[in-house]
Short mmCIF file of C-alpha atoms and ligand atoms in Angstrom, two decimals:
data_model
loop_
_atom_site.label_atom_id
_atom_site.label_comp_id
_atom_site.label_asym_id
_atom_site.label_seq_id
_atom_site.Cartn_x
_atom_site.Cartn_y
_atom_site.Cartn_z
CA MET A 4 -0.20 -0.25 -0.09
CA ASP A 5 1.70 3.62 -0.59
CA ALA A 6 1.78 6.17 2.14
CA GLU A 7 3.30 8.73 1.94
CA PHE A 8 5.21 10.28 5.23
CA VAL A 9 8.36 13.90 5.55
CA ALA A 10 9.82 14.04 7.52
CA GLY A 11 9.19 17.03 10.33
CA LYS A 12 5.83 17.70 9.05
CA THR A 13 2.46 16.19 10.63
CA ARG A 14 0.87 15.57 7.13
CA ALA A 15 0.75 12.24 6.25
CA ARG A 16 -1.30 10.30 3.25
CA ILE A 17 -1.98 6.75 3.35
CA ARG A 18 -3.64 5.45 0.64
CA GLY A 19 -3.99 8.95 -1.08
CA ARG A 20 -6.09 10.38 1.60
CA ASP A 21 -4.91 12.23 4.69
CA PHE A 22 -3.74 11.68 7.78
CA SER A 23 -2.09 13.62 10.34
CA PHE A 24 -0.34 12.87 14.07
CA ALA A 25 -0.01 14.19 17.12
CA ALA A 26 3.24 15.39 16.41
CA PRO A 27 6.46 15.47 13.50
CA PHE A 28 6.91 12.25 12.03
CA LEU A 29 11.07 12.35 12.48
CA VAL A 30 13.49 9.87 10.62
CA GLU A 31 16.41 8.44 12.08
CA ASN A 32 18.89 6.42 10.80
CA SER A 33 16.93 5.57 7.47
CA ARG A 34 13.99 4.65 9.63
CA GLY A 35 10.86 7.03 10.48
CA LEU A 36 9.61 7.43 13.51
CA VAL A 37 5.97 8.16 14.04
CA PRO A 38 4.60 9.52 17.59
CA LEU A 39 3.39 6.27 19.73
CA SER A 40 -0.12 8.52 20.48
CA SER A 41 -0.45 8.12 16.91
CA LEU A 42 -0.63 4.37 16.60
CA SER A 43 -4.34 3.49 17.60
CA ALA A 44 -5.46 5.85 14.45
CA LEU A 45 -2.44 4.71 12.73
CA LEU A 46 -2.21 1.14 12.27
CA PRO A 47 -6.14 0.39 11.43
CA ARG A 48 -5.01 2.22 8.07
CA PHE A 49 -2.71 -0.41 7.74
CA LEU A 50 -3.77 -3.55 9.02
CA GLY A 51 -7.73 -3.31 8.51
CA ALA A 52 -8.58 -4.35 11.54
CA PRO A 53 -8.98 -3.02 14.97
CA VAL A 54 -6.37 -1.73 17.32
CA ASN A 55 -6.20 -0.47 21.05
CA PHE A 56 -3.17 0.62 22.21
CA ARG A 57 -2.31 1.28 26.01
CA GLU A 58 -0.04 3.09 25.96
CA SER A 59 1.02 4.25 29.90
CA SER A 60 0.73 0.30 29.70
CA ARG A 61 2.50 -0.53 26.56
CA ARG A 62 -0.06 -3.07 25.10
CA LEU A 63 -0.85 -3.26 22.17
CA PHE A 64 -4.37 -5.02 20.97
CA VAL A 65 -4.30 -5.75 17.11
CA GLY A 66 -7.84 -6.98 15.95
CA ASP A 67 -10.70 -7.86 18.45
CA VAL A 68 -9.00 -9.39 20.76
CA GLY A 69 -9.62 -8.77 24.62
CA ILE A 70 -10.71 -11.09 27.46
CA GLN A 71 -13.28 -10.48 29.29
CA ILE A 72 -13.82 -11.37 33.05
CA GLY A 73 -16.63 -11.89 34.94
CA PHE A 74 -16.75 -13.07 38.13
CA HIS A 75 -18.33 -14.88 41.00
CA LEU A 76 -18.32 -15.45 44.32
CA GLU A 77 -19.75 -18.29 45.81
CA ALA A 78 -20.36 -16.99 49.06
CA SER A 79 -20.13 -20.95 50.65
CA ASN A 80 -18.11 -21.58 53.53
CA PRO A 81 -14.96 -21.85 52.66
CA PRO A 82 -16.02 -19.39 49.88
CA ARG A 83 -15.13 -19.53 46.09
CA LEU A 84 -14.54 -16.89 43.87
CA ALA A 85 -14.77 -18.17 39.95
CA LEU A 86 -13.04 -15.74 37.66
CA ASN A 87 -14.87 -16.47 34.01
CA PHE A 88 -12.82 -15.71 31.08
CA SER A 89 -14.64 -14.90 27.33
CA ALA A 90 -11.28 -17.65 26.11
CA PRO A 91 -8.91 -19.64 27.38
CA VAL A 92 -6.24 -17.70 30.10
CA ASN A 93 -2.69 -19.32 31.76
CA PRO A 94 -1.54 -16.63 33.84
CA THR A 95 1.69 -16.84 36.35
CA ILE A 96 0.17 -18.03 39.29
CA SER A 97 1.73 -17.05 42.48
CA THR A 98 0.93 -16.17 46.66
CA GLU A 99 1.83 -14.09 49.30
CA PRO A 100 -0.17 -13.35 52.66
CA GLY A 101 -3.05 -12.19 52.56
CA LYS A 102 -2.78 -11.98 48.00
CA LEU A 103 -3.38 -14.66 45.25
CA ARG A 104 -1.74 -13.10 42.35
CA MET A 105 -2.12 -13.55 38.46
CA VAL A 106 0.29 -12.22 35.53
CA PHE A 107 -0.88 -12.51 32.12
CA LYS A 108 1.64 -12.01 29.92
CA ARG A 109 0.61 -13.46 27.11
CA ASP A 110 -2.97 -13.32 27.17
CA PRO A 111 -5.04 -10.16 25.91
CA VAL A 112 -6.97 -9.41 29.33
CA VAL A 113 -8.69 -6.97 29.28
CA SER A 114 -10.44 -4.26 32.65
CA PRO A 115 -13.30 -5.79 34.12
CA GLY A 116 -14.70 -2.12 34.48
CA SER A 117 -13.44 -1.12 37.17
CA GLN A 118 -10.09 -1.58 38.74
CA SER A 119 -11.21 -2.92 41.94
CA ILE A 120 -14.26 -4.91 42.87
CA SER A 121 -15.41 -5.07 47.02
CA PHE A 122 -16.70 -8.66 47.21
CA ASP A 123 -19.22 -8.60 50.82
CA ASN A 124 -17.29 -11.13 52.02
CA LYS A 125 -15.38 -11.56 54.68
CA VAL A 126 -12.29 -14.41 53.75
CA ILE A 127 -12.13 -13.07 49.81
CA THR A 128 -12.89 -9.21 50.13
CA GLN A 129 -11.03 -7.69 46.83
CA ALA A 130 -10.03 -8.24 43.37
CA SER A 131 -7.90 -5.15 41.48
CA TYR A 132 -6.98 -5.32 38.13
CA SER A 133 -3.76 -3.57 36.75
CA GLU A 134 -1.84 -2.90 33.90
CA ASN A 135 1.49 -2.40 33.94
CA ASN A 136 4.65 -3.15 30.80
CA GLY A 137 2.65 -5.02 29.29
CA ASP A 138 0.96 -7.01 31.79
CA ALA A 139 -2.50 -7.36 32.77
CA GLU A 140 -2.26 -8.30 37.13
CA LEU A 141 -5.16 -9.49 38.42
CA ASP A 142 -5.07 -9.40 42.69
CA VAL A 143 -7.60 -10.99 45.26
CA ALA A 144 -7.39 -10.36 48.25
CA ALA A 145 -8.15 -13.21 51.64
CA ASN A 146 -7.55 -13.01 54.85
CA GLN A 147 -6.54 -16.83 54.60
CA PRO A 148 -4.88 -18.54 52.40
CA LEU A 149 -6.19 -19.22 48.78
CA MET A 150 -5.07 -21.42 45.44
CA ALA A 151 -6.18 -21.44 42.40
CA SER A 152 -7.45 -24.22 39.96
CA PHE A 153 -7.97 -23.93 36.66
CA SER A 154 -11.54 -26.07 35.22
CA ASN A 155 -13.43 -25.39 31.75
CA ASN A 156 -9.74 -26.09 29.87
CA GLY A 157 -8.66 -22.49 30.90
CA ARG A 158 -11.55 -20.80 31.45
CA THR A 159 -12.24 -20.52 34.76
CA ILE A 160 -10.32 -20.26 37.41
CA VAL A 161 -11.30 -21.01 40.82
CA VAL A 162 -9.90 -19.29 44.19
CA SER A 163 -10.77 -20.97 47.34
CA THR A 164 -9.72 -20.80 50.54
CA ILE A 165 -7.23 -23.26 52.05
CA VAL A 166 -9.02 -25.07 54.58
CA VAL A 167 -7.24 -26.64 57.21
CA SER A 168 -9.90 -27.30 60.21
CA THR A 169 -12.37 -28.59 58.33
CA ALA A 170 -11.92 -31.85 56.41
CA THR A 171 -14.43 -31.51 53.53
CA VAL A 172 -13.45 -33.09 50.27
CA SER A 173 -14.51 -30.53 48.52
CA THR A 174 -12.35 -28.18 49.62
CA ALA A 175 -10.28 -27.64 46.33
CA GLN A 176 -12.77 -29.11 43.85
CA PRO A 177 -14.05 -26.01 41.17
CA ALA A 178 -17.39 -24.97 41.96
CA THR A 179 -20.38 -25.87 40.88
CA VAL A 180 -22.79 -23.21 41.39
CA ALA A 181 -25.73 -22.15 39.93
CA ASN A 182 -27.46 -18.64 40.38
CA GLY A 183 -30.77 -17.29 39.80
CA SER A 184 -30.90 -17.47 36.50
CA PRO A 185 -31.51 -20.80 34.96
CA ALA A 186 -28.68 -23.03 33.02
CA PRO A 187 -29.03 -26.06 32.36
CA PRO A 188 -25.68 -28.44 32.75
CA SER A 189 -26.67 -29.32 28.55
CA VAL A 190 -25.55 -25.45 27.67
CA ALA A 191 -22.21 -26.20 28.62
CA GLY A 192 -19.96 -26.20 25.56
CA SER A 193 -22.71 -25.91 23.34
CA GLY A 194 -19.74 -23.84 20.99
CA SER A 195 -21.25 -20.63 20.63
CA ALA A 196 -18.21 -18.21 20.52
CA PRO A 197 -18.89 -16.00 24.03
CA GLN A 198 -18.69 -12.19 23.39
CA ASN A 199 -19.80 -11.82 26.95
CA PRO A 200 -18.95 -14.24 29.69
CA THR A 201 -22.19 -14.41 31.35
CA GLN A 202 -23.40 -15.33 27.97
CA ALA A 203 -21.17 -18.32 28.11
CA PRO A 204 -23.12 -20.74 31.10
CA SER A 205 -20.75 -23.79 32.24
CA PRO A 206 -21.45 -26.83 35.27
CA GLU A 207 -18.52 -25.04 36.66
CA ALA A 208 -19.52 -21.33 36.80
CA PRO A 209 -23.03 -20.60 34.88
CA ALA A 210 -23.37 -16.99 35.46
CA ALA A 211 -20.69 -13.92 36.15
CA ASN A 212 -21.64 -10.69 37.58
CA ILE A 213 -19.00 -8.50 36.21
CA GLY A 214 -17.80 -5.61 38.59
CA SER A 215 -21.23 -4.98 40.31
CA GLY A 216 -19.20 -6.43 43.69
CA ASN A 217 -22.24 -8.25 44.39
CA ALA A 218 -22.22 -11.57 45.76
CA ASN A 219 -24.54 -13.77 44.70
CA THR A 220 -25.66 -15.17 48.29
CA GLY A 221 -28.92 -16.95 46.80
CA ALA A 222 -25.87 -19.72 44.51
CA SER A 223 -26.63 -23.82 45.75
CA ASN A 224 -24.98 -26.18 44.90
CA MET A 225 -26.03 -29.06 41.70
CA ASN A 226 -23.40 -31.09 42.78
CA MET A 227 -23.50 -32.60 39.87
CA ASN A 228 -19.63 -34.27 40.23
CA VAL A 229 -21.12 -35.20 43.87
CA HIS A 230 -17.78 -37.73 43.39
CA ARG A 231 -15.89 -36.10 41.00
CA VAL A 232 -12.52 -36.97 42.62
CA LEU A 233 -8.95 -33.33 43.13
CA ALA A 234 -6.10 -35.40 41.59
CA VAL A 235 -2.96 -33.39 42.64
CA VAL A 236 -0.66 -32.72 40.05
CA ASP A 237 2.81 -31.36 41.37
CA PRO A 238 5.26 -30.62 39.15
CA ALA A 239 8.42 -31.19 40.81
CA HIS A 240 11.12 -28.54 41.25
CA GLY A 241 10.29 -24.91 40.35
CA GLY A 242 11.94 -21.18 41.04
CA ASP A 243 15.15 -20.66 41.71
CA GLU A 244 15.24 -24.80 42.09
CA ARG A 245 15.42 -25.71 38.50
CA GLY A 246 16.06 -29.32 39.48
CA ALA A 247 18.34 -31.35 36.94
CA ALA A 248 20.12 -29.55 33.95
CA LEU A 249 18.84 -31.37 30.98
CA THR A 250 20.38 -29.68 28.74
CA ASP A 251 22.44 -26.10 28.67
CA THR A 252 19.36 -24.48 28.25
CA LEU A 253 16.17 -26.98 29.38
CA PRO A 254 16.09 -27.03 33.88
CA GLU A 255 14.00 -29.91 34.42
CA LYS A 256 11.35 -27.36 36.02
CA ASN A 257 10.08 -26.48 32.48
CA VAL A 258 9.45 -29.85 31.75
CA THR A 259 7.48 -31.08 34.77
CA LEU A 260 5.50 -27.87 34.12
CA GLY A 261 4.57 -28.27 30.52
CA PHE A 262 3.79 -32.06 31.31
CA ALA A 263 2.05 -31.58 34.60
CA ARG A 264 -0.77 -28.84 32.36
CA LEU A 265 -1.18 -32.10 29.76
CA LEU A 266 -1.67 -34.49 32.63
CA ARG A 267 -4.61 -31.70 33.75
CA HIS A 268 -6.17 -31.42 30.45
CA GLU A 269 -6.18 -35.30 30.25
CA LEU A 270 -7.92 -36.06 33.93
CA GLU A 271 -10.41 -32.83 33.30
CA ILE A 272 -12.01 -34.56 30.12
CA ARG A 273 -11.86 -37.45 32.09
CA GLY A 274 -14.02 -35.79 35.23
CA PHE A 275 -11.62 -35.18 37.94
CA ALA A 276 -10.94 -31.77 39.67
CA VAL A 277 -7.50 -30.75 39.20
CA ALA A 278 -5.23 -29.24 41.06
CA LEU A 279 -1.13 -27.86 40.09
CA LEU A 280 0.60 -27.37 42.68
CA ARG A 281 2.27 -24.60 40.81
CA ASP A 282 1.58 -23.15 37.08
CA GLY A 283 3.64 -21.32 37.09
CA ASP A 284 7.60 -20.47 37.90
CA ASN A 285 7.22 -20.55 41.38
CA SER A 286 8.76 -23.17 44.27
CA SER A 287 7.71 -24.49 47.19
CA THR A 288 9.29 -27.01 49.21
CA LEU A 289 8.54 -30.67 49.72
CA ASP A 290 7.06 -29.53 53.28
CA GLN A 291 4.51 -27.23 51.80
CA ARG A 292 3.97 -29.30 47.97
CA ALA A 293 2.66 -31.72 50.88
CA ALA A 294 0.36 -29.97 52.99
CA ALA A 295 -0.94 -28.86 50.17
CA ALA A 296 -2.04 -31.53 48.61
CA ASN A 297 -3.49 -32.69 52.25
CA VAL A 298 -5.35 -29.51 53.70
CA ALA A 299 -6.89 -30.26 50.05
CA GLY A 300 -8.23 -33.49 50.42
CA ALA A 301 -6.70 -34.54 47.41
CA GLY A 302 -7.76 -38.56 46.24
CA ILE A 303 -4.90 -39.20 44.33
CA TYR A 304 -0.83 -37.01 44.24
CA ILE A 305 1.07 -37.01 41.66
CA SER A 306 4.20 -35.27 41.32
CA LEU A 307 5.98 -34.95 37.76
CA HIS A 308 9.72 -35.47 37.43
CA ALA A 309 12.61 -35.48 34.45
CA ALA A 310 15.65 -37.06 33.74
CA SER A 311 17.86 -36.90 30.59
CA GLN A 312 19.27 -40.35 31.59
CA GLY A 313 17.53 -43.64 30.79
CA ASN A 314 14.35 -44.64 28.99
CA GLY A 315 11.29 -43.91 28.86
CA ALA A 316 8.90 -42.90 32.32
CA ARG A 317 10.21 -44.54 35.59
CA VAL A 318 7.06 -44.62 38.15
CA TYR A 319 7.65 -44.44 41.96
CA THR A 320 6.11 -45.10 44.70
CA ALA A 321 6.91 -44.23 48.09
CA LEU A 322 10.13 -46.69 50.29
CA LEU A 323 9.10 -45.81 53.97
CA PRO A 324 11.42 -45.70 56.85
CA VAL A 325 11.26 -48.62 58.72
CA GLU A 326 10.42 -46.73 62.19
CA GLY A 327 6.76 -46.65 60.39
CA PRO A 328 3.69 -46.56 60.48
CA SER A 329 2.64 -46.27 64.07
CA ASN A 330 -0.42 -48.38 65.83
CA GLY A 331 -2.75 -45.74 66.48
CA VAL A 332 -4.27 -43.00 64.17
CA PHE A 333 -1.62 -40.86 64.06
CA HIS A 334 1.14 -41.15 61.73
CA PRO A 335 4.97 -40.07 61.60
CA TRP A 336 4.77 -36.79 59.17
CA ASN A 337 7.98 -38.95 57.42
CA ALA A 338 4.70 -42.13 57.54
CA ALA A 339 2.47 -40.20 56.10
CA GLN A 340 1.48 -42.27 53.45
CA ALA A 341 1.84 -45.10 54.98
CA PRO A 342 -1.95 -46.22 54.95
CA ALA A 343 -2.39 -45.74 51.79
CA LEU A 344 0.12 -46.80 50.21
CA PRO A 345 -1.29 -50.25 48.89
CA VAL A 346 -3.59 -47.93 46.66
CA SER A 347 -0.93 -45.95 45.51
CA ARG A 348 1.09 -49.65 44.14
CA MET A 349 -2.32 -50.21 42.38
CA VAL A 350 -1.55 -46.81 41.27
CA SER A 351 1.88 -47.51 40.19
CA ALA A 352 0.65 -50.85 38.22
CA ALA A 353 -1.37 -49.55 36.61
CA ILE A 354 0.44 -46.52 35.26
CA VAL A 355 3.02 -49.28 33.65
CA ALA A 356 0.37 -51.56 31.98
CA GLU A 357 -1.47 -48.41 30.83
CA MET A 358 2.53 -47.25 29.28
CA GLN A 359 2.72 -50.81 28.60
CA LYS A 360 0.41 -51.23 26.21
CA ARG A 361 1.15 -47.67 24.62
CA GLN A 362 4.81 -49.44 24.38
CA PHE A 363 5.85 -46.31 25.90
CA PRO A 364 9.25 -48.19 28.13
CA VAL A 365 8.36 -47.98 31.74
CA ARG A 366 9.26 -49.39 34.45
CA GLY A 367 8.40 -49.33 38.73
CA SER A 368 10.18 -49.26 41.49
CA SER A 369 9.86 -47.27 45.19
CA ALA A 370 12.11 -45.07 46.36
CA SER A 371 12.53 -41.94 49.13
CA LEU A 372 11.29 -39.49 47.27
CA ARG A 373 10.20 -36.71 49.03
CA PRO A 374 6.98 -35.36 49.66
CA LEU A 375 5.74 -39.20 49.09
CA ASN A 376 6.03 -40.16 51.96
CA ASN A 377 4.42 -37.60 53.89
CA VAL A 378 0.78 -37.30 51.87
CA PHE A 379 -2.07 -39.22 53.32
CA MET A 380 -3.70 -40.29 50.03
CA PRO A 381 -2.38 -42.60 47.31
CA ALA A 382 1.38 -41.14 45.48
CA VAL A 383 2.61 -41.60 42.60
CA ALA A 384 5.70 -39.70 40.73
CA VAL A 385 6.41 -40.20 37.30
CA GLU A 386 10.20 -39.18 36.32
CA LEU A 387 10.03 -38.86 32.08
CA ALA A 388 13.28 -39.62 30.59
CA PRO A 389 13.96 -39.26 27.08
CA GLY A 390 12.72 -42.46 24.35
CA ALA A 391 14.14 -43.13 21.30
CA ASP A 392 14.21 -40.02 19.88
CA GLY A 393 16.77 -38.18 22.54
CA ILE A 394 16.20 -35.81 24.66
CA ALA A 395 14.25 -33.47 22.28
CA ASP A 396 11.55 -36.29 23.34
CA LEU A 397 11.31 -34.37 26.65
CA THR A 398 10.34 -31.22 24.93
CA SER A 399 8.28 -32.73 22.36
CA ALA A 400 4.23 -31.96 23.07
CA ASN A 401 3.96 -35.30 21.76
CA TYR A 402 5.96 -38.02 23.89
CA GLN A 403 4.36 -36.28 26.39
CA GLN A 404 1.32 -36.37 25.68
CA ARG A 405 1.77 -40.53 24.93
CA ALA A 406 2.67 -40.38 29.00
CA ALA A 407 0.29 -38.35 30.03
CA LEU A 408 -3.02 -40.24 28.56
CA ALA A 409 -1.35 -43.81 29.67
CA ILE A 410 -1.58 -41.96 33.44
CA ALA A 411 -5.06 -40.94 32.79
CA ASP A 412 -6.50 -43.93 31.93
CA ALA A 413 -4.53 -45.82 34.77
CA VAL A 414 -5.43 -43.30 37.53
CA VAL A 415 -9.55 -43.71 36.19
CA SER A 416 -9.02 -47.14 35.93
CA VAL A 417 -8.60 -47.09 39.87
CA ARG A 418 -10.90 -43.85 40.46
CA ASP A 419 -13.03 -46.00 43.08
CA ARG A 420 -10.04 -47.11 45.30
CA LEU A 421 -8.82 -43.15 45.53
CA GLY A 422 -9.06 -41.00 48.40
CA VAL A 423 -7.39 -41.43 51.64
CA PRO A 424 -8.30 -44.41 54.15
CA GLN A 425 -10.64 -44.13 56.63
ZN1 ZN B 520 13.37 -33.99 39.27
#
């Protein structure tokens, strides 16, 4: 296309039509420079698509791509905040006292109308939105520790408290709520492209109140998934703790996270609620990981590792210290796994069998591998090593997918045995 700019002038011609800049066009080192503040008007002339440029936050959207956020607070005890997005999102999630932070680096999430929404709730009090240096950030404030879980293929993030006192199995499961408007379950997945999340009901969170700040206390549990088992998937390592150096540039923590996300998807489509212990590059201690799985009331805990040596997958169950377990209802921390170990071994055997069925090289063994010893529910660790294509397999979605499919099918096959032994 023809465009004519003149150094030092604010007038230009694009496709034969006049255009005026907010400041003069400049030429430096044989490059033409336009004022940033003119981009919103200038780029659509070239691209034929709407352009939304947020100069102060350094974010530029080409096309009609903004992802909307809907908020739905289920004022149950404990409360759950469902965030519904008009398209799948993949934020980096971190927690600090009183706050759960989601940072959207690549997702074109846009402001929910008001920068801050207050909830009429004593625990989850506020959500606030900000943009800075290319990122959008959503902070949820609470006076108890929070965790987030994804559902609905990345379109819903459920923020809930980590409850220690009451051992309700459903603590960390995605909310299954209905509010005033009738939202029959059959509407879910109807494929209509949602422009507005309030018109995209899902079984997880049928309706969203954007910016209303009005908790819907009329929410009632539909309990369509009474027997939905929570699987806690733990991508080992993270943050400064990088795990093994699989190559010069590939830390184990990256492989475990990608693998965990694939496994989450495979488990979700098989009807499990899934919580990743990290969904970004953050670190936590082994004790914190075990505690998170225990307080969440998980039915199964799966830890994921990766190695550059070996062939295929290794599936581990805990190797308990000789002194445990005790006789009473209390178990030493290092032998917390003891009552669940028989089922853990069934899970391991099922994974080995499913992988063998798929000609995926696999070996099962037990190891004193923390935090397997410290979790109450059936627990396995799966270490992924390269297959026939060598180290490239570790970052191959296809290779990881084959392993994830086998693990998910195996977990389904023993679903009835999962949970904390009574
Ligand atoms: Zn590892």
